[in-house]
mmCIF file of C-alpha atoms and ligand atoms in Angstrom:
data_model
loop_
_atom_site.group_PDB
_atom_site.id
_atom_site.type_symbol
_atom_site.label_atom_id
_atom_site.label_comp_id
_atom_site.label_asym_id
_atom_site.label_seq_id
_atom_site.Cartn_x
_atom_site.Cartn_y
_atom_site.Cartn_z
ATOM 1 C CA MET A 1 107.778 108.304 110.323
ATOM 2 C CA HIS A 2 107.168 111.811 109.113
ATOM 3 C CA CYS A 3 106.246 113.307 105.787
ATOM 4 C CA ILE A 4 109.324 114.419 103.835
ATOM 5 C CA LEU A 5 107.703 115.308 100.560
ATOM 6 C CA GLU A 6 104.129 116.311 99.839
ATOM 7 C CA ILE A 7 102.782 117.140 96.413
ATOM 8 C CA LYS A 8 99.337 118.593 95.908
ATOM 9 C CA ALA A 9 97.365 119.067 92.690
ATOM 10 C CA LEU A 10 100.527 119.304 90.611
ATOM 11 C CA ASN A 11 100.193 119.900 86.883
ATOM 12 C CA LYS A 12 102.817 120.360 84.227
ATOM 13 C CA THR A 13 102.052 121.182 80.642
ATOM 14 C CA TYR A 14 104.395 121.410 77.674
ATOM 15 C CA GLN A 15 102.871 123.445 74.839
ATOM 16 C CA GLU A 16 99.426 122.767 76.307
ATOM 17 C CA ALA A 17 99.991 119.003 76.434
ATOM 18 C CA TYR A 18 99.784 117.604 79.975
ATOM 19 C CA ALA A 19 102.940 115.818 81.138
ATOM 20 C CA LEU A 20 101.558 115.732 84.699
ATOM 21 C CA ARG A 21 97.947 116.018 85.705
ATOM 22 C CA ASP A 22 96.641 116.508 89.242
ATOM 23 C CA ILE A 23 99.450 114.671 91.044
ATOM 24 C CA ASN A 24 98.885 114.161 94.780
ATOM 25 C CA LEU A 25 101.585 112.325 96.632
ATOM 26 C CA GLN A 26 103.175 111.933 100.057
ATOM 27 C CA ILE A 27 106.549 110.369 100.761
ATOM 28 C CA GLU A 28 107.211 109.378 104.370
ATOM 29 C CA SER A 29 110.671 109.081 105.879
ATOM 30 C CA GLY A 30 111.950 105.522 105.572
ATOM 31 C CA ASP A 31 110.017 104.783 102.391
ATOM 32 C CA ILE A 32 111.493 103.171 99.337
ATOM 33 C CA ALA A 33 108.779 104.436 97.035
ATOM 34 C CA ALA A 34 108.734 103.055 93.520
ATOM 35 C CA LEU A 35 107.249 105.150 90.753
ATOM 36 C CA ILE A 36 106.161 102.735 88.072
ATOM 37 C CA GLY A 37 104.965 103.689 84.627
ATOM 38 C CA LYS A 38 105.567 103.161 80.951
ATOM 39 C CA ASN A 39 107.770 105.444 78.851
ATOM 40 C CA GLY A 40 106.249 108.893 78.736
ATOM 41 C CA ALA A 41 104.089 108.375 81.858
ATOM 42 C CA GLY A 42 105.585 111.497 83.429
ATOM 43 C CA LYS A 43 108.063 110.038 85.928
ATOM 44 C CA THR A 44 111.053 112.151 84.885
ATOM 45 C CA THR A 45 108.953 115.300 84.703
ATOM 46 C CA LEU A 46 107.708 114.703 88.244
ATOM 47 C CA PHE A 47 111.275 114.245 89.498
ATOM 48 C CA LYS A 48 112.381 117.392 87.692
ATOM 49 C CA CYS A 49 109.575 119.371 89.324
ATOM 50 C CA ILE A 50 110.704 118.153 92.761
ATOM 51 C CA THR A 51 114.316 119.090 92.081
ATOM 52 C CA GLU A 52 113.355 122.373 90.388
ATOM 53 C CA GLN A 53 114.784 121.468 86.997
ATOM 54 C CA VAL A 54 111.389 122.298 85.527
ATOM 55 C CA PHE A 55 108.662 124.501 86.935
ATOM 56 C CA PRO A 56 105.186 123.116 87.553
ATOM 57 C CA SER A 57 102.303 124.803 85.754
ATOM 58 C CA ALA A 58 100.108 124.505 88.864
ATOM 59 C CA GLY A 59 100.033 122.887 92.300
ATOM 60 C CA THR A 60 102.357 122.815 95.295
ATOM 61 C CA ILE A 61 105.412 120.918 96.455
ATOM 62 C CA SER A 62 106.372 120.843 100.149
ATOM 63 C CA LEU A 63 109.620 119.515 101.564
ATOM 64 C CA TYR A 64 109.747 118.869 105.306
ATOM 65 C CA GLY A 65 106.417 120.665 105.664
ATOM 66 C CA ARG A 66 107.500 123.857 103.908
ATOM 67 C CA GLN A 67 106.380 125.113 100.529
ATOM 68 C CA ASP A 68 107.700 128.672 100.687
ATOM 69 C CA ASP A 69 110.772 129.510 98.576
ATOM 70 C CA ALA A 70 113.222 129.639 101.489
ATOM 71 C CA GLY A 71 111.861 126.394 102.970
ATOM 72 C CA LEU A 72 112.044 124.609 99.635
ATOM 73 C CA ARG A 73 115.582 125.838 99.040
ATOM 74 C CA LYS A 74 116.603 124.516 102.443
ATOM 75 C CA GLY A 75 114.736 121.235 101.902
ATOM 76 C CA ARG A 76 116.343 120.679 98.505
ATOM 77 C CA ARG A 77 119.755 120.684 100.191
ATOM 78 C CA SER A 78 118.723 117.399 101.791
ATOM 79 C CA VAL A 79 117.706 115.898 98.460
ATOM 80 C CA GLY A 80 120.144 113.981 96.265
ATOM 81 C CA ALA A 81 119.087 113.149 92.738
ATOM 82 C CA MET A 82 120.238 111.140 89.763
ATOM 83 C CA ILE A 83 117.804 112.034 87.032
ATOM 84 C CA GLU A 84 119.805 112.178 83.875
ATOM 85 C CA GLU A 85 123.221 110.613 83.421
ATOM 86 C CA PRO A 86 125.793 112.932 84.960
ATOM 87 C CA ALA A 87 128.330 114.197 82.417
ATOM 88 C CA PHE A 88 131.443 112.591 83.856
ATOM 89 C CA PHE A 89 134.791 113.204 82.165
ATOM 90 C CA PRO A 90 136.017 109.993 80.500
ATOM 91 C CA ASP A 91 139.708 110.692 81.168
ATOM 92 C CA PHE A 92 139.240 111.678 84.806
ATOM 93 C CA THR A 93 139.345 109.022 87.484
ATOM 94 C CA ALA A 94 136.266 108.401 89.630
ATOM 95 C CA ARG A 95 137.769 110.472 92.433
ATOM 96 C CA GLN A 96 138.745 113.336 90.085
ATOM 97 C CA ASN A 97 135.261 113.407 88.621
ATOM 98 C CA LEU A 98 133.662 113.663 92.060
ATOM 99 C CA GLU A 99 136.182 116.319 93.073
ATOM 100 C CA TYR A 100 135.276 118.336 89.961
ATOM 101 C CA PHE A 101 131.570 118.262 90.873
ATOM 102 C CA ARG A 102 132.308 118.916 94.554
ATOM 103 C CA GLN A 103 134.043 122.167 93.620
ATOM 104 C CA GLN A 104 131.508 123.077 90.944
ATOM 105 C CA ARG A 105 128.637 122.660 93.397
ATOM 106 C CA GLY A 106 130.497 124.278 96.251
ATOM 107 C CA LEU A 107 130.192 121.247 98.527
ATOM 108 C CA ALA A 108 132.168 121.287 101.725
ATOM 109 C CA GLY A 109 134.642 118.639 102.802
ATOM 110 C CA LYS A 110 136.713 116.327 100.622
ATOM 111 C CA ASP A 111 135.775 113.472 102.932
ATOM 112 C CA SER A 112 132.325 113.498 101.304
ATOM 113 C CA ILE A 113 134.000 111.994 98.227
ATOM 114 C CA GLU A 114 135.592 109.127 100.121
ATOM 115 C CA GLN A 115 132.383 108.429 102.001
ATOM 116 C CA ALA A 116 130.271 108.469 98.832
ATOM 117 C CA LEU A 117 132.710 106.141 97.037
ATOM 118 C CA LYS A 118 132.577 103.837 100.043
ATOM 119 C CA ASP A 119 128.769 103.937 100.128
ATOM 120 C CA VAL A 120 128.581 102.650 96.553
ATOM 121 C CA ASN A 121 131.453 100.139 96.881
ATOM 122 C CA LEU A 122 133.746 101.986 94.504
ATOM 123 C CA LEU A 123 136.667 102.851 96.771
ATOM 124 C CA HIS A 124 138.737 100.132 95.104
ATOM 125 C CA ALA A 125 138.213 101.826 91.718
ATOM 126 C CA ALA A 126 138.661 105.420 92.895
ATOM 127 C CA ASN A 127 141.771 105.929 90.761
ATOM 128 C CA LYS A 128 140.455 104.197 87.698
ATOM 129 C CA LYS A 129 139.494 106.319 84.697
ATOM 130 C CA PHE A 130 135.773 106.712 84.105
ATOM 131 C CA LYS A 131 136.082 105.428 80.529
ATOM 132 C CA ALA A 132 137.330 102.096 81.883
ATOM 133 C CA PHE A 133 134.240 101.650 84.078
ATOM 134 C CA SER A 134 131.537 99.090 83.345
ATOM 135 C CA LEU A 135 127.996 100.417 82.953
ATOM 136 C CA GLY A 136 127.137 99.240 86.459
ATOM 137 C CA MET A 137 130.161 101.094 87.894
ATOM 138 C CA LYS A 138 129.153 104.227 85.956
ATOM 139 C CA GLN A 139 125.694 104.059 87.477
ATOM 140 C CA ARG A 140 127.182 103.586 90.928
ATOM 141 C CA LEU A 141 129.426 106.622 90.419
ATOM 142 C CA GLY A 142 126.304 108.604 89.489
ATOM 143 C CA LEU A 143 124.788 107.393 92.719
ATOM 144 C CA ALA A 144 127.932 108.449 94.611
ATOM 145 C CA LEU A 145 127.559 111.949 93.188
ATOM 146 C CA ALA A 146 123.954 112.085 94.375
ATOM 147 C CA LEU A 147 125.077 110.899 97.814
ATOM 148 C CA MET A 148 127.804 113.495 98.297
ATOM 149 C CA THR A 149 125.455 115.934 100.004
ATOM 150 C CA ARG A 150 124.439 113.143 102.464
ATOM 151 C CA PRO A 151 120.816 113.428 101.379
ATOM 152 C CA GLU A 152 117.869 112.323 103.462
ATOM 153 C CA LEU A 153 115.832 111.880 100.298
ATOM 154 C CA LEU A 154 117.369 110.234 97.250
ATOM 155 C CA ILE A 155 115.597 110.550 93.904
ATOM 156 C CA LEU A 156 116.674 108.082 91.235
ATOM 157 C CA ASP A 157 115.301 107.982 87.709
ATOM 158 C CA GLU A 158 115.630 104.473 86.282
ATOM 159 C CA PRO A 159 119.027 103.803 87.890
ATOM 160 C CA THR A 160 119.120 100.227 86.672
ATOM 161 C CA ASN A 161 118.403 101.078 83.048
ATOM 162 C CA GLY A 162 120.585 99.055 80.698
ATOM 163 C CA LEU A 163 122.249 97.027 83.459
ATOM 164 C CA ASP A 164 122.614 93.269 83.357
ATOM 165 C CA PRO A 165 120.883 91.223 86.092
ATOM 166 C CA GLU A 166 124.012 91.312 88.256
ATOM 167 C CA GLY A 167 124.297 95.106 87.936
ATOM 168 C CA LYS A 168 120.608 95.476 88.774
ATOM 169 C CA ALA A 169 120.975 93.298 91.840
ATOM 170 C CA GLU A 170 123.978 95.358 92.970
ATOM 171 C CA ILE A 171 122.021 98.606 92.762
ATOM 172 C CA ARG A 172 119.064 97.047 94.581
ATOM 173 C CA GLN A 173 121.348 95.815 97.354
ATOM 174 C CA LEU A 174 122.950 99.251 97.641
ATOM 175 C CA LEU A 175 119.599 100.977 97.921
ATOM 176 C CA GLN A 176 118.470 98.600 100.603
ATOM 177 C CA THR A 177 121.664 99.201 102.608
ATOM 178 C CA LEU A 178 121.353 102.996 102.246
ATOM 179 C CA ASN A 179 117.754 102.803 103.383
ATOM 180 C CA GLU A 180 118.309 100.472 106.318
ATOM 181 C CA GLU A 181 121.685 101.627 107.593
ATOM 182 C CA LYS A 182 121.791 105.302 106.612
ATOM 183 C CA LYS A 183 118.044 105.865 106.889
ATOM 184 C CA VAL A 184 117.900 107.368 103.409
ATOM 185 C CA THR A 185 114.370 107.704 102.028
ATOM 186 C CA ILE A 186 114.282 106.743 98.371
ATOM 187 C CA LEU A 187 112.006 107.684 95.498
ATOM 188 C CA ILE A 188 112.910 105.577 92.497
ATOM 189 C CA SER A 189 111.369 105.137 89.071
ATOM 190 C CA SER A 190 111.284 102.237 86.715
ATOM 191 C CA HIS A 191 109.082 100.917 83.985
ATOM 192 C CA VAL A 192 109.684 97.365 85.202
ATOM 193 C CA LEU A 193 107.843 96.460 88.363
ATOM 194 C CA SER A 194 109.641 93.178 88.929
ATOM 195 C CA GLU A 195 112.930 95.068 89.231
ATOM 196 C CA LEU A 196 111.753 96.944 92.288
ATOM 197 C CA GLN A 197 109.472 94.479 93.943
ATOM 198 C CA SER A 198 112.087 93.087 96.279
ATOM 199 C CA VAL A 199 113.023 96.476 97.740
ATOM 200 C CA ALA A 200 110.070 98.848 97.436
ATOM 201 C CA THR A 201 107.901 99.580 100.453
ATOM 202 C CA ARG A 202 105.380 101.514 98.402
ATOM 203 C CA TYR A 203 104.273 101.587 94.779
ATOM 204 C CA ILE A 204 102.957 104.550 92.866
ATOM 205 C CA PHE A 205 101.583 103.634 89.472
ATOM 206 C CA MET A 206 101.546 106.364 86.833
ATOM 207 C CA ASP A 207 100.001 106.480 83.408
ATOM 208 C CA GLN A 208 99.692 109.373 80.963
ATOM 209 C CA GLY A 209 100.709 111.955 83.531
ATOM 210 C CA LYS A 210 98.350 110.728 86.249
ATOM 211 C CA ILE A 211 98.735 108.600 89.347
ATOM 212 C CA VAL A 212 96.405 105.678 88.782
ATOM 213 C CA GLU A 213 97.025 103.813 92.046
ATOM 214 C CA GLN A 214 99.149 103.956 95.194
ATOM 215 C CA LEU A 215 99.711 100.914 97.372
ATOM 216 C CA THR A 216 102.013 99.714 100.111
ATOM 217 C CA ALA A 217 104.077 96.630 99.306
ATOM 218 C CA GLU A 218 101.917 94.705 101.758
ATOM 219 C CA GLU A 219 98.694 95.850 100.061
ATOM 220 C CA LEU A 220 100.054 94.881 96.678
ATOM 221 C CA LEU A 221 100.974 91.450 97.965
ATOM 222 C CA GLN A 222 97.514 91.013 99.507
ATOM 223 C CA LYS A 223 95.903 91.949 96.211
ATOM 224 C CA THR A 224 97.916 89.458 94.256
ATOM 225 C CA ARG A 225 97.743 86.617 96.720
ATOM 226 C CA ARG A 226 95.408 84.130 95.217
ATOM 227 C CA ASN A 227 96.671 80.669 96.005
ATOM 228 C CA VAL A 228 96.979 78.695 99.198
ATOM 229 C CA GLU A 229 99.625 76.062 99.665
ATOM 230 C CA ILE A 230 99.084 73.296 102.199
ATOM 231 C CA VAL A 231 101.712 70.829 103.366
ATOM 232 C CA VAL A 232 100.228 67.644 104.790
ATOM 233 C CA ASP A 233 101.294 64.173 105.893
ATOM 234 C CA ASP A 234 99.155 62.381 103.316
ATOM 235 C CA SER A 235 98.211 64.263 100.145
ATOM 236 C CA GLY A 236 96.004 61.451 98.822
ATOM 237 C CA LYS A 237 93.852 61.501 101.941
ATOM 238 C CA ALA A 238 93.840 65.295 101.921
ATOM 239 C CA SER A 239 92.605 65.396 98.322
ATOM 240 C CA THR A 240 89.636 63.185 99.228
ATOM 241 C CA VAL A 241 88.747 65.584 102.048
ATOM 242 C CA LEU A 242 89.102 68.608 99.772
ATOM 243 C CA GLU A 243 86.835 67.149 97.121
ATOM 244 C CA LYS A 244 84.181 66.278 99.648
ATOM 245 C CA HIS A 245 84.241 69.444 101.764
ATOM 246 C CA PHE A 246 85.584 72.131 99.394
ATOM 247 C CA PRO A 247 84.319 71.094 95.958
ATOM 248 C CA GLY A 248 84.461 74.689 94.660
ATOM 249 C CA ILE A 249 88.226 75.090 95.094
ATOM 250 C CA PRO A 250 90.378 73.610 92.317
ATOM 251 C CA TYR A 251 93.677 72.155 93.513
ATOM 252 C CA ARG A 252 96.826 70.455 92.317
ATOM 253 C CA ILE A 253 98.929 67.917 94.177
ATOM 254 C CA LEU A 254 102.603 68.882 94.120
ATOM 255 C CA PRO A 255 105.692 66.868 95.096
ATOM 256 C CA GLY A 256 106.700 66.909 98.769
ATOM 257 C CA HIS A 257 103.189 66.336 100.190
ATOM 258 C CA ARG A 258 102.137 69.784 99.016
ATOM 259 C CA ILE A 259 98.753 70.816 97.652
ATOM 260 C CA LEU A 260 98.234 74.067 95.788
ATOM 261 C CA LEU A 261 94.702 75.461 95.953
ATOM 262 C CA SER A 262 93.547 78.039 93.380
ATOM 263 C CA GLY A 263 91.674 80.229 95.831
ATOM 264 C CA GLY A 264 90.617 79.598 99.408
ATOM 265 C CA MET A 265 92.487 82.607 100.814
ATOM 266 C CA ASP A 266 89.508 83.415 103.038
ATOM 267 C CA LYS A 267 89.073 79.793 104.145
ATOM 268 C CA THR A 268 92.468 78.893 105.599
ATOM 269 C CA ASP A 269 91.117 78.425 109.153
ATOM 270 C CA GLN A 270 88.264 76.283 107.906
ATOM 271 C CA LEU A 271 90.565 74.225 105.670
ATOM 272 C CA ASN A 272 92.890 73.615 108.582
ATOM 273 C CA ARG A 273 90.056 72.599 110.902
ATOM 274 C CA VAL A 274 88.322 70.250 108.479
ATOM 275 C CA LEU A 275 91.537 68.528 107.372
ATOM 276 C CA HIS A 276 92.517 67.951 111.011
ATOM 277 C CA ALA A 277 89.029 66.705 111.881
ATOM 278 C CA GLN A 278 89.272 64.201 109.008
ATOM 279 C CA GLY A 279 92.584 62.845 110.299
ATOM 280 C CA VAL A 280 94.986 64.736 108.032
ATOM 281 C CA SER A 281 97.993 66.339 109.735
ATOM 282 C CA VAL A 282 98.528 69.854 108.342
ATOM 283 C CA PHE A 283 102.150 70.962 108.708
ATOM 284 C CA SER A 284 101.656 74.361 107.141
ATOM 285 C CA ILE A 285 99.033 76.391 105.353
ATOM 286 C CA ALA A 286 99.959 79.668 103.697
ATOM 287 C CA ALA A 287 98.966 82.083 100.976
ATOM 288 C CA THR A 288 101.438 82.223 98.132
ATOM 289 C CA GLY A 289 102.443 85.547 96.540
ATOM 290 C CA GLY A 290 100.940 86.234 93.158
ATOM 291 C CA ASP A 291 102.544 87.693 90.105
ATOM 292 C CA LEU A 292 103.072 91.405 90.707
ATOM 293 C CA GLU A 293 104.099 91.967 87.108
ATOM 294 C CA GLU A 294 100.737 90.561 86.064
ATOM 295 C CA TYR A 295 98.991 93.000 88.388
ATOM 296 C CA TYR A 296 100.896 95.905 86.881
ATOM 297 C CA LEU A 297 100.053 94.830 83.355
ATOM 298 C CA GLY A 298 96.411 94.426 84.356
ATOM 299 C CA LEU A 299 96.419 97.959 85.698
ATOM 300 C CA LEU A 300 98.373 99.724 82.994
ATOM 301 C CA GLY A 301 98.425 97.323 80.061
ATOM 302 C CA GLY A 302 101.466 97.080 77.813
ATOM 303 C CA GLU A 303 104.191 94.613 77.135
ATOM 304 C CA ARG A 304 105.508 92.044 79.543
ATOM 305 C CA HIS A 305 109.027 92.747 80.725
ATOM 306 C CA ALA A 306 111.572 90.096 81.576
HETATM 307 N N1 LIG B 1 110.975 119.258 77.480
HETATM 308 C C1 LIG B 1 109.850 118.730 77.019
HETATM 309 N N2 LIG B 1 109.129 119.336 76.068
HETATM 310 C C2 LIG B 1 107.969 118.834 75.609
HETATM 311 N N3 LIG B 1 107.435 117.672 76.074
HETATM 312 C C3 LIG B 1 108.103 117.002 77.025
HETATM 313 C C4 LIG B 1 109.341 117.488 77.548
HETATM 314 N N4 LIG B 1 109.770 116.615 78.498
HETATM 315 C C5 LIG B 1 108.847 115.623 78.552
HETATM 316 N N5 LIG B 1 107.852 115.855 77.671
HETATM 317 C C6 LIG B 1 106.662 115.004 77.479
HETATM 318 O O1 LIG B 1 106.059 114.802 78.732
HETATM 319 C C7 LIG B 1 105.557 113.474 78.838
HETATM 320 C C8 LIG B 1 106.162 112.802 80.064
HETATM 321 O O2 LIG B 1 107.549 112.560 79.819
HETATM 322 P P1 LIG B 1 108.538 112.007 80.912
HETATM 323 O O3 LIG B 1 109.915 112.043 80.330
HETATM 324 O O4 LIG B 1 108.313 112.713 82.175
HETATM 325 O O5 LIG B 1 108.042 110.493 81.052
HETATM 326 P P2 LIG B 1 108.750 109.257 81.758
HETATM 327 O O6 LIG B 1 107.699 108.514 82.477
HETATM 328 O O7 LIG B 1 109.929 109.716 82.527
HETATM 329 O O8 LIG B 1 109.232 108.405 80.526
HETATM 330 P P3 LIG B 1 110.583 107.505 80.353
HETATM 331 O O9 LIG B 1 110.327 106.221 81.070
HETATM 332 O O10 LIG B 1 110.649 107.351 78.868
HETATM 333 O O11 LIG B 1 111.729 108.303 80.903
HETATM 334 C C9 LIG B 1 105.888 112.777 77.536
HETATM 335 O O12 LIG B 1 104.760 112.840 76.705
HETATM 336 C C10 LIG B 1 107.018 113.605 76.977
HETATM 337 O O13 LIG B 1 107.028 113.567 75.568
#
């Protein structure tokens, strides 16, 4: 693991209004870092600063340890981005569209087109006109364009926006494959936490231009783990033991000899020991993951997303 991107004390103002305020951030190679925040939180502006589509008002950006102009220019060649919808030509095929951008951007090697189409599972539709694509296919073609430079860091601004659940799952699967097999580090934004929770390794929560919290996926899970589920041979006997020895922990008996405790995360060893000592066989005892969406709403407020 090494640091690919480092941002220090970054500010961006538009007509004196802060779009970004004192952003400090590090992205390590191998991360799938999810930038989560409501509309207007500053996600797109941050991405545009990294890709030099807008200029920061203050602060520094380093790519691969370099923040000088030449170093940043070199580093940006290893960054692929899909920030706003690329303006594909409706009457061009997928392949023709990519060829147009390959020439426009002066990218070497036509094989980059085939590889990018393959990476996003669009080879079968390479000769289909863009206007005949579904929204999910359009998004994947945008992703292919971002992948044509074989980036080490991929920046994606709400790539699942407007997609149906199947389209969202497809993009998630693609990102996971790119990350695991091609070792692409990914910085991705969304305003829906639940969309990213199965793939992200790190969460960066933004609100009103500021980073309000940064957590690894593991830390987020720890924070939201509240319940303990126990599987026993005899739930009736187990409930008697719980009431006698752990009167402060509310519980519910579930089908399949399961008992769900509201709390007790710090007492799993003790629970195990006491139940065994009282003649109850414990087959498993585990913390259950909490509701990450709830955590996000608690942190940032706002509406619940599906
Ligand atoms: N070109 C601009 N001129 C003036 N203000 C801008 C400009 N671009 C963005 N802003 C403002 O900066 C703030 C951050 O916007 P930004 O688009 O970065 O948020 P976001 O988190 O990406 O939101 P969304 O989820 O809606 O894309 C907002 O208040 C927005 O109105």
